[in-house]
XYZ file of C-alpha atoms in Angstrom:
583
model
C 18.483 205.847 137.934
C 16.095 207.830 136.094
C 16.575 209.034 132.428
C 18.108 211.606 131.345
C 16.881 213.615 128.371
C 19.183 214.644 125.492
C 18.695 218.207 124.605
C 20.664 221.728 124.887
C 22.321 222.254 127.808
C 24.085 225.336 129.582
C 24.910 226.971 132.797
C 23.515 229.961 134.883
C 23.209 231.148 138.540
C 19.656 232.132 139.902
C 18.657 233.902 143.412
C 16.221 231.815 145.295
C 13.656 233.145 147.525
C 15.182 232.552 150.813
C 18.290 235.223 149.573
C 20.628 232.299 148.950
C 22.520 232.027 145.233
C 21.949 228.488 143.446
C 23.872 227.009 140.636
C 21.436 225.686 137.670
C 22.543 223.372 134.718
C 19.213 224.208 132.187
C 18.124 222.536 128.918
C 15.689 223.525 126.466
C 13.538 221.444 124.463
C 9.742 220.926 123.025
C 9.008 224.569 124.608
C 10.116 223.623 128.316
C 12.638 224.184 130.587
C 13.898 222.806 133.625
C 16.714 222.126 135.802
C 18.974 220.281 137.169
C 20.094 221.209 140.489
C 23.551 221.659 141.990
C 25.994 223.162 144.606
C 27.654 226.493 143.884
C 30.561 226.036 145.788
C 32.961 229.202 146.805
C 34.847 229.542 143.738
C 31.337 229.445 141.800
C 32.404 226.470 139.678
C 29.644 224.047 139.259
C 29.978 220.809 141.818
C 31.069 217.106 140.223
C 27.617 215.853 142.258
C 25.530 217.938 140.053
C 22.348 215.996 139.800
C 19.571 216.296 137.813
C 16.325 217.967 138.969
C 13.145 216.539 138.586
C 10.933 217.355 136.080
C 8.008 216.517 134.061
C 7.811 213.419 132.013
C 10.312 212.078 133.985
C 10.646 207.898 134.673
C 11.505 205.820 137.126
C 11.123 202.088 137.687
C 9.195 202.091 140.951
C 8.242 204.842 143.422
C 10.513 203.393 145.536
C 12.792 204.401 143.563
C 11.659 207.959 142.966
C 11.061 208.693 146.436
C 14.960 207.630 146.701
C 15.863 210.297 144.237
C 13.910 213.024 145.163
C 15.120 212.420 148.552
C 19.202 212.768 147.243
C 17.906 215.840 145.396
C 16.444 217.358 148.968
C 19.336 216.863 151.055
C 21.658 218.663 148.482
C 19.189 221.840 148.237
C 18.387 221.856 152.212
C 15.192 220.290 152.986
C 13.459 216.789 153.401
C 10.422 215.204 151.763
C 7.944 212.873 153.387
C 5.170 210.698 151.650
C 1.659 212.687 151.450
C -0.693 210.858 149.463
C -1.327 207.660 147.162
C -4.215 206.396 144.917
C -5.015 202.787 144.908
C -7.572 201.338 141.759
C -8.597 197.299 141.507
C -6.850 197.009 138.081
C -3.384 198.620 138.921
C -2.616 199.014 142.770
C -1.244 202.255 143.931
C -1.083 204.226 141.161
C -0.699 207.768 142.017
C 1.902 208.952 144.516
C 2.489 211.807 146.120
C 5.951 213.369 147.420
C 6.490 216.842 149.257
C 8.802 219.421 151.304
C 8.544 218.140 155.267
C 7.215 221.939 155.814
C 4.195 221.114 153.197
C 0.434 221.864 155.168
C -0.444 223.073 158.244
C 0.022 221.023 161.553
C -3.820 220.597 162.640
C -4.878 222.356 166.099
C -4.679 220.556 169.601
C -7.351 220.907 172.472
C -5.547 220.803 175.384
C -7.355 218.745 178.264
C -8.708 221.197 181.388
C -5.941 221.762 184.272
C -3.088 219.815 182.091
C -0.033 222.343 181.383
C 1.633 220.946 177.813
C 4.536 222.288 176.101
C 3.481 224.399 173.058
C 5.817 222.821 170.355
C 5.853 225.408 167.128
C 5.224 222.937 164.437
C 7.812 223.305 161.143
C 5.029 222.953 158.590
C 4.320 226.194 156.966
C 2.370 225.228 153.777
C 5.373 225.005 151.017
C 4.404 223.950 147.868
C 7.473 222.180 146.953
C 6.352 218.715 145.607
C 6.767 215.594 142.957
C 3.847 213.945 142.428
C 4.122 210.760 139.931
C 1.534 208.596 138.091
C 2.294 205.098 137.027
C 1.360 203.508 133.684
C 1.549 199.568 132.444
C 2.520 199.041 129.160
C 2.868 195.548 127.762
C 3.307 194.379 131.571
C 6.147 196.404 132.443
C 5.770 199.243 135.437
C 6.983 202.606 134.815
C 6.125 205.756 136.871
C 6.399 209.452 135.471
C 6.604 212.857 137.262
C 3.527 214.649 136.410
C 3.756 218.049 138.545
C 7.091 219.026 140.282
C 7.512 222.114 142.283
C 10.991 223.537 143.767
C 8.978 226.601 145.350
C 9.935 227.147 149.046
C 8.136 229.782 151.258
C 11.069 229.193 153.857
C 14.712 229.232 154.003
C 16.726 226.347 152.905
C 19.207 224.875 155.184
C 23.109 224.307 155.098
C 24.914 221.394 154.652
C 25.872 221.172 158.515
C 22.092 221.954 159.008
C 20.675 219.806 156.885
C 22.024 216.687 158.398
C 19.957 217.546 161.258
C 17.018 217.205 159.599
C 14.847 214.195 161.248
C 14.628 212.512 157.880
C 18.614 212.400 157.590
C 19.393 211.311 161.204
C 19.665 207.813 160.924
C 21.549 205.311 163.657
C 23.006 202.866 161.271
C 23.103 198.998 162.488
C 27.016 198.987 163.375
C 26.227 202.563 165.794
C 22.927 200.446 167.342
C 25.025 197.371 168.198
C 27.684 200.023 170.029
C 25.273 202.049 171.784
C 23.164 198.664 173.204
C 26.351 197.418 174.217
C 27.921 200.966 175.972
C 24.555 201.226 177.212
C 24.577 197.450 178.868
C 27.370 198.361 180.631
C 26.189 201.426 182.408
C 27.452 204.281 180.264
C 24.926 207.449 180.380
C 23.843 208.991 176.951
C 25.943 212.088 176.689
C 29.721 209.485 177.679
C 28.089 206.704 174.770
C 27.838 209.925 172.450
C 31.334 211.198 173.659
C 32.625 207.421 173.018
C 31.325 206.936 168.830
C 33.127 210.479 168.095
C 36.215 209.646 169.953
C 36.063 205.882 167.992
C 35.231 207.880 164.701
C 37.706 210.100 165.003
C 34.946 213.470 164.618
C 34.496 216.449 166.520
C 32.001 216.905 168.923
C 28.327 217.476 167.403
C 29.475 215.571 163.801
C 27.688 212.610 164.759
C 25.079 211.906 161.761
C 22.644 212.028 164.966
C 21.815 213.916 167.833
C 21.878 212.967 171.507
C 18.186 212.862 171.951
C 18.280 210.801 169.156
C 20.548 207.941 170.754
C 18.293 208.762 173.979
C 14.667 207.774 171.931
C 16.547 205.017 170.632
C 17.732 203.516 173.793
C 14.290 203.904 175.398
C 12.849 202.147 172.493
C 14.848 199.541 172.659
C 14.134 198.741 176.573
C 10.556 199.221 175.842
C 10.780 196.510 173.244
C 12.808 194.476 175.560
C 10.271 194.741 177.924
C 6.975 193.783 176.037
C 9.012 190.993 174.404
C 9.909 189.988 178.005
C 6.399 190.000 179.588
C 4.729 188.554 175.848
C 7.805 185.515 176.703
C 6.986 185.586 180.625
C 3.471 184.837 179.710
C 4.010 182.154 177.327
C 6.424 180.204 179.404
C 3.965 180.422 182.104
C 1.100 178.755 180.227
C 3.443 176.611 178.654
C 4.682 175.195 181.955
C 0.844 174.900 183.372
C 0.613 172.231 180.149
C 3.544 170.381 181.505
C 2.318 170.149 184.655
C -0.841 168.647 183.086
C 0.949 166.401 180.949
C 3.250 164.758 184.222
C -0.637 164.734 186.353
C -2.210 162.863 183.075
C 1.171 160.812 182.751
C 1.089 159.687 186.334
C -2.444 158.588 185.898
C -1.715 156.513 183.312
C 1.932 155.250 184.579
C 2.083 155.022 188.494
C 6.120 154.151 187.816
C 6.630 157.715 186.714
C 7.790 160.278 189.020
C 7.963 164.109 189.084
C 8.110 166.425 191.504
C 8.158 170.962 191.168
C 8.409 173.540 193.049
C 6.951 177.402 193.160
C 8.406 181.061 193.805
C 6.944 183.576 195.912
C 4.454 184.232 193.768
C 3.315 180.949 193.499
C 4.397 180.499 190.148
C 5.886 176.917 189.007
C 9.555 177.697 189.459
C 11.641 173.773 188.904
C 10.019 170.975 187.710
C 11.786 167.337 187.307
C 10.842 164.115 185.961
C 11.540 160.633 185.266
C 9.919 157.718 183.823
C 9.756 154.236 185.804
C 11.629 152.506 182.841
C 14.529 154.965 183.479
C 14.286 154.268 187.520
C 14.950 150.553 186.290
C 17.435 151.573 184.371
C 19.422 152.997 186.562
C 19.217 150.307 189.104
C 21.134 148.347 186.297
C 22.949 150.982 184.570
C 23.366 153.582 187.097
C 27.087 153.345 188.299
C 27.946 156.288 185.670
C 25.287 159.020 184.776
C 26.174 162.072 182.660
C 24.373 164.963 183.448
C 23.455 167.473 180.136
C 22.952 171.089 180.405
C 24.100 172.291 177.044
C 20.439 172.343 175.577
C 18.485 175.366 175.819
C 16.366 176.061 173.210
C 12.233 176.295 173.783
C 13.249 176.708 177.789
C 12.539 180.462 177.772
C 15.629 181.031 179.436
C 15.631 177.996 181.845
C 18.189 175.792 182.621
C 17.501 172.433 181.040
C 19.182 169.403 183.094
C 19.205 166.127 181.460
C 20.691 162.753 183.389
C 21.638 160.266 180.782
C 23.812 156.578 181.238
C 24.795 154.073 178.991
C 23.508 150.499 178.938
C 25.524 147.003 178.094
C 24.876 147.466 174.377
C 26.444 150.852 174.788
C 23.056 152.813 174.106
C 22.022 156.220 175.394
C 19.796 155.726 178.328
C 17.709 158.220 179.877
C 17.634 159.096 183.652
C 15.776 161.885 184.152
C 14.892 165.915 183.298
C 15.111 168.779 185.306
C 14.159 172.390 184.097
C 15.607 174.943 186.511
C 14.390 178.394 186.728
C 18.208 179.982 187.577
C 21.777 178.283 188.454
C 21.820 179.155 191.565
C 23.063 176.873 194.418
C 19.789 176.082 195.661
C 18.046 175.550 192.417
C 21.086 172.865 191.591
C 20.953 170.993 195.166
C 17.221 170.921 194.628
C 17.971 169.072 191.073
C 20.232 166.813 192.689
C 18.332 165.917 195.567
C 15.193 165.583 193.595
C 16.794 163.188 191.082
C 18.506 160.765 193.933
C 15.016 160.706 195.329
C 13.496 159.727 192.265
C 16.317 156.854 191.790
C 15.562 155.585 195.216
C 18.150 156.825 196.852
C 20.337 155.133 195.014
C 24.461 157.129 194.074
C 26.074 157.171 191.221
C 29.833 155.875 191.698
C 31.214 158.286 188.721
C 29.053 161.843 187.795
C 30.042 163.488 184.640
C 29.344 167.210 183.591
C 30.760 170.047 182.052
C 32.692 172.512 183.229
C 31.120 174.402 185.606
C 31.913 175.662 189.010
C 28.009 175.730 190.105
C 27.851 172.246 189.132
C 31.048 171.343 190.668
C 29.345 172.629 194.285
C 26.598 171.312 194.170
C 28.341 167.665 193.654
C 30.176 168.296 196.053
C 27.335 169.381 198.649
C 24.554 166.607 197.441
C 26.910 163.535 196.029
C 29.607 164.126 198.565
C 30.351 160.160 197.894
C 30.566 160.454 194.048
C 33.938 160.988 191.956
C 33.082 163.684 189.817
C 34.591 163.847 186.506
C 34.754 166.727 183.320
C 35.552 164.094 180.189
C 38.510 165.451 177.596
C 35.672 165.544 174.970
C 33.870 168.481 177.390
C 37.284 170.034 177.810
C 38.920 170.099 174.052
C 35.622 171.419 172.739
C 36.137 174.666 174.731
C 39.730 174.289 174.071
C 39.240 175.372 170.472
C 36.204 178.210 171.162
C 38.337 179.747 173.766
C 42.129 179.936 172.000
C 41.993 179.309 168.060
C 41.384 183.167 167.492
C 43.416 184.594 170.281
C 46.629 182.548 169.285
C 45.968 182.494 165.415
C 48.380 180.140 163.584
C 49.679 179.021 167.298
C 47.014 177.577 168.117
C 47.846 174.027 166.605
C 51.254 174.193 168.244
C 49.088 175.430 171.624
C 46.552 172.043 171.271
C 49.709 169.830 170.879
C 50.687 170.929 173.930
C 48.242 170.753 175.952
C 47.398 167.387 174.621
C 50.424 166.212 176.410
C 49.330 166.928 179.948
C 47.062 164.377 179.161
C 50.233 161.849 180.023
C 52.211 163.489 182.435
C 52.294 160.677 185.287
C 52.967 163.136 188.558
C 51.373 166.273 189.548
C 54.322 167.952 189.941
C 55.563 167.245 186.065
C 51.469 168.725 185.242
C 52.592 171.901 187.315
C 55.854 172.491 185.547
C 54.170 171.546 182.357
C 51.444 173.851 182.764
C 53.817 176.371 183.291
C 56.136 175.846 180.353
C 52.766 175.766 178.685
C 51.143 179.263 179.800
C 54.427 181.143 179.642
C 55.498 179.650 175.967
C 52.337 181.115 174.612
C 52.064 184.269 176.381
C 48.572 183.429 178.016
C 49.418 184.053 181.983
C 46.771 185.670 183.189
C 43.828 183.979 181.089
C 40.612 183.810 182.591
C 39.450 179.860 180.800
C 43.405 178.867 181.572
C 42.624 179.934 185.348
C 39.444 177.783 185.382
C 40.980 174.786 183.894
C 44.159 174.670 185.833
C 41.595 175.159 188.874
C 39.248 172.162 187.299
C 42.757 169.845 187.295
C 41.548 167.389 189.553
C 38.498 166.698 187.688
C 39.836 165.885 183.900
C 43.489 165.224 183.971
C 43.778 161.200 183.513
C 46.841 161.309 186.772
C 43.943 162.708 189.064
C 41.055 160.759 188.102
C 42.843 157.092 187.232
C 40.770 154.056 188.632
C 37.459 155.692 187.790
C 34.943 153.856 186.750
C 33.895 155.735 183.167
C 32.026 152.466 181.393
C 33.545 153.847 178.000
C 31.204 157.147 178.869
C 34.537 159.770 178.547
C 34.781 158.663 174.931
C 34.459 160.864 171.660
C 31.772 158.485 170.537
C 29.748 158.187 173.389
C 29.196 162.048 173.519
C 28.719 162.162 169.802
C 25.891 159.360 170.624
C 24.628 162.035 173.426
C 24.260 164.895 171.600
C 22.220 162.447 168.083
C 19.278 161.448 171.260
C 19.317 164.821 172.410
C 18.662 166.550 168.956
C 16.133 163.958 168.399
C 14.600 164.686 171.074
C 14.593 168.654 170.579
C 14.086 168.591 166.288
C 10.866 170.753 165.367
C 9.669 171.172 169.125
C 7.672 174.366 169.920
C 6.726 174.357 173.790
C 7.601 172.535 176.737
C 4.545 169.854 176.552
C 5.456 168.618 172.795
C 9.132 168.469 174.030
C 8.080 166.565 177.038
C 6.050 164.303 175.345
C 9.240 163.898 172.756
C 11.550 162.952 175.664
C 8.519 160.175 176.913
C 9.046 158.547 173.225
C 13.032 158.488 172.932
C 12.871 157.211 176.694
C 11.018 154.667 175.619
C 11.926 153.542 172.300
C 15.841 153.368 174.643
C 13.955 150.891 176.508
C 12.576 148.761 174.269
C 15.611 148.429 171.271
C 17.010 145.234 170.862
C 19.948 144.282 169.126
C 20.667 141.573 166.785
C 23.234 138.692 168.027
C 26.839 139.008 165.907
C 29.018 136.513 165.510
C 32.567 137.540 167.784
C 35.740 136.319 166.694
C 38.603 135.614 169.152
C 41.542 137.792 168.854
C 44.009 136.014 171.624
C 42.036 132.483 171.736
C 43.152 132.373 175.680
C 40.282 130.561 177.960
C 38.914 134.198 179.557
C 38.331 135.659 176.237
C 36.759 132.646 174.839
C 34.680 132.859 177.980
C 33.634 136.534 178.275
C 32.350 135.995 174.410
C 29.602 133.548 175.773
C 28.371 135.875 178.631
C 28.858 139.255 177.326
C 26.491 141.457 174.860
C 29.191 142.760 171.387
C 29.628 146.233 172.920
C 31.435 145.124 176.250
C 32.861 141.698 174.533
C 34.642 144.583 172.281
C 36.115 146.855 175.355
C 37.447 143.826 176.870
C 39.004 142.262 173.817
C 40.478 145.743 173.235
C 42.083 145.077 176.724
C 42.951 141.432 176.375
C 44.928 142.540 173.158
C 47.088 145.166 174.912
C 47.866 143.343 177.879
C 49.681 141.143 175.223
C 52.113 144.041 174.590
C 53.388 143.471 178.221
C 55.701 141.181 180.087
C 55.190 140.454 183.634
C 58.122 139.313 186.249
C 57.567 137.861 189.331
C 59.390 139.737 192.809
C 60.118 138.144 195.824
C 57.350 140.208 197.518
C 54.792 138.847 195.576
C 54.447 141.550 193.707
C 55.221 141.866 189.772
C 57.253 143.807 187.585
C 55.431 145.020 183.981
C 56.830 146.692 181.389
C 56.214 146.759 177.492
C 57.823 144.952 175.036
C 59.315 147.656 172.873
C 58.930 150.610 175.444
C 62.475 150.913 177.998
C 60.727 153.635 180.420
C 57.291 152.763 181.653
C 58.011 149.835 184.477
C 55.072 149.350 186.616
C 54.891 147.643 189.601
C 51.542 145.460 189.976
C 50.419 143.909 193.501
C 46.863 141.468 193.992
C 46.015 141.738 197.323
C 43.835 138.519 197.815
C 41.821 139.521 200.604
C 40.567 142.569 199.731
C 40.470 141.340 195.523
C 42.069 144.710 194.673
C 45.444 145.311 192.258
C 47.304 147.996 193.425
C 49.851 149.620 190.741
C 52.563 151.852 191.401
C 51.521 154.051 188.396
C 48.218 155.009 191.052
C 45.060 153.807 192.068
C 43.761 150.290 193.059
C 40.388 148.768 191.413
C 38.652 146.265 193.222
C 37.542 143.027 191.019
């Protein structure tokens, strides 16, 4: 705020040119005077916003923030002010600025071309004198700048309050209004109903906006024009960018005749998919290949492409990785061509088990190019949309709501999941939810009653997605284009390959003869899953029938009886709780 000087102080009303009656607030001192400017309002009381007029000899901190000032004290006596001029000297900067009335000058004259008609637009500049200019001085390292002429001389009329506004300087579209108007705008709504919307939503009559309609009009143009350049600037870069990937796979396949990639082009013969894989990762999967997860949460550096990553999990319980894909849309072609390409690539070769998230496209295309292969959603894809989708809507339900659903988890029919999910849905109120709808339409893909017997190879586990999404932010930290992320991918592929893992002493839990065996054969990560198994089929009792069959049931559970078959000749167990797995 600028100073304020302390001197004699009084009242008194003055006519300005333009007809209309100002209120003053005048001091005297060192043979001076001037003013400080106010509203007269009806009653002809001075206004509480009084505020004091410029003068001479007086300091601000920065231009900034006298243009700031000067630009309050405009608004409240009808005009605007623009920057004119500014003085710039090696030893202090800019140290002479210039402030006047928008109407200061003259508008210079336009030729207008031969045989082109153009609007004659009457400029507003009439050559007012109304100014502040300012000088700045250093003293002992501090900044200050003082007003050294100041002129409130108008040759024109000065505007209203409801004018005023109108002013260009004073029509401003604040952030919150932008965001509203992008998104009205988005969805189809022409200027003059988006305008009609914000004074509804404000609660103002029609015209009070603190803009006009051409104004929201310019902006939304800009906008789309910005969109637009951005667009083609980010059209061209991915374009040259995937040129240097194609170089890199050519350069790679020189080098490595194991690797593989394949691409495809649009119309316009422009590189539309491209896919890859590394000949370590076909060997890999020959192994290892029984379960593949396949990524698509990663996005970034893919200028809007859909990234595709094929990843497994190897006896030590590493991360392997299968393949890439970058897709130029989800379509159902673009996603058979990604499947295709990548069973071609593993020579021909299925996956038993294929998981993903949840996705109808995906779900399709599985179904269309792995007809043989048990698709599967994992709960760790499921419960971390569970939380995005719900914890807001239901509030301090929602932990109630994720017990719940938790249970359906358990539920050993499909008809107690239906009446469940029912209970469920109506309990909280949520019948006609959109993600509900999907899931309940997804139940044949993640609830355990549906999907028992799979082979997962401890892949639907919180830790093996946790182990997913480490490699793939390794692989994606500090990359910039598609070549550097590509050649990223070749070193975490690799470095998979060629980990080794020190040999750990195992100690028997159960000391029966299959457990002492498996320890001799079997690398620490599966030794541990089927110790973890040996341990809880202690917990059960078995009964021989007079069928052959068996009758299990826990020690310390009453409900729960299973009924267990081996069927020699075909090596599969059959259980009455569902399923058979073949040995």
């Amino acid at each position: 705020m600028a100073s304020i000087p302390s001197k004699n102080v009084w009242i008194r009303r003055q006519q300005c040119p333009c007809g209309d009656w100002k209120c003053y607030v005048s001091y005297e001192g060192e043979g001076e005077e001037t003013s400080i400017a106010a509203e007269l309002v009806k009653s002809e009381r001075v206004s509480s916003e009084a505020m004091v007029s410029p003068y001479v000899g007086m300091v601000f901190k920065s231009d900034t923030e006298a243009f700031e000032y000067y630009g309050n004290f405009a608004r409240r006596n009808g005009f605007s002010i623009r920057k004119e001029r500014s003085r710039l000297s090696p030893q202090l900067g800019v140290y002479k600025r210039d402030f006047v009335c928008y109407r200061s000058g003259f508008a210079p004259a336009r030729k207008k071309p031969i045989g082109e008609n153009h609007r004659d637009r009457k400029s507003v500049r009439c050559g007012c004198d109304a100014k502040m200019y300012l000088s700045k001085e250093v003293s002992e390292g501090v900044a200050q700048w003082f007003v050294v002429q100041f002129s409130n001389v108008h040759n024109h009329e000065l505007l209203e309050d409801d004018q005023v506004r109108l002013l260009p300087a004073y029509r401003k579209i604040h952030e919150a209004d932008q965001e509203r108007i992008l998104l009205l705008s988005k969805a189809g709504f022409p200027i003059h109903r988006i305008v009609k919307v914000l004074e509804l939503e404000k609660g103002i009559h029609g015209g009070q906006l603190p803009f006009l309609e051409r104004d929201v009009r310019n902006f939304v143009q800009n906008r789309k024009k910005i969109v637009q350049e951005r667009d083609a600037l980010l059209n061209e870069k991915r374009e040259i960018d995937t040129i240097e990937l194609l170089e890199a796979c050519k350069a790679t396949k020189e080098s490595d005749e194991e690797f593989v990639y394949d691409f495809t082009v649009d119309a316009n013969d422009r590189v539309e998919h491209v896919a890859w894989s590394y000949g370590d990762s076909v060997n890999a999967y020959d192994m290892f290949g029984d379960v593949v997860y396949f990524d698509t949460t990663y996005s970034s550096i893919t200028y809007g492409l859909l990234l595709g990553v094929w990843l497994g999990i190897d006896n030590h319980g590493r991360t392997i990785f299968f393949g890439c894909v970058l897709l130029q849309d989800e379509t159902p072609r673009s996603l058979a061509w990604a499947f295709q390409t990548f069973i071609r690539f593993m020579r021909g070769t299925f996956p038993q088990t294929i998981l993903t998230d949840l996705d109808p496209g995906l779900r399709d295309a599985i179904r269309s190019e792995l007809p043989g292969t048990k698709h599967i959603i994992s709960r760790w894809n499921i419960l971390s949309k569970i939380s995005s989708w719900f914890s807001f809507y239901l509030g301090p339900r929602y932990a109630e709501f994720k017990s719940e659903f938790d249970l359906l988890y358990s539920v050993e029919s499909s008809e107690d999941f239906e009446i469940r999910w029912d209970q469920m849905v109506s309990m909280f109120g949520i019948v006609s939810d959109k993600h509900l709808d999907l899931l309940f339409s997804f139940r044949e893909y993640w609830v355990p009653l549906y999907i028992r017997g799979c082979l997962l190879a401890q892949m639907a586990t919180s830790a093996y997605f946790k182990a997913v999404d480490m490699f793939l932010k390794g692989v994606f930290s500090a990359q910039t284009c598609l070549r550097s992320f590509f050649e990223q991918v070749g070193i975490s592929a690799n470095f998979q390959s060629h980990e080794h893992h020190e040999m750990q002493y195992l100690q028997l839990k159960t000391n029966i003869p299959i457990e002492e065996h498996a320890r001799s054969i079997l690398t620490p990560f599966a030794f541990n899953a089927l110790q973890h198994e040996l341990v809880l089929a202690m917990q059960y009792a078995a009964s021989e029938m007079a069928d052959g069959s068996y009758l299990m049931h826990h020690f310390k559970k009453i409900d729960g009886e299973r009924f267990v078959m081996w069927i020699e000749d075909s090596e599969q167990i059959h259980c009455s709780y569902g399923g058979g797995k073949a040995l």
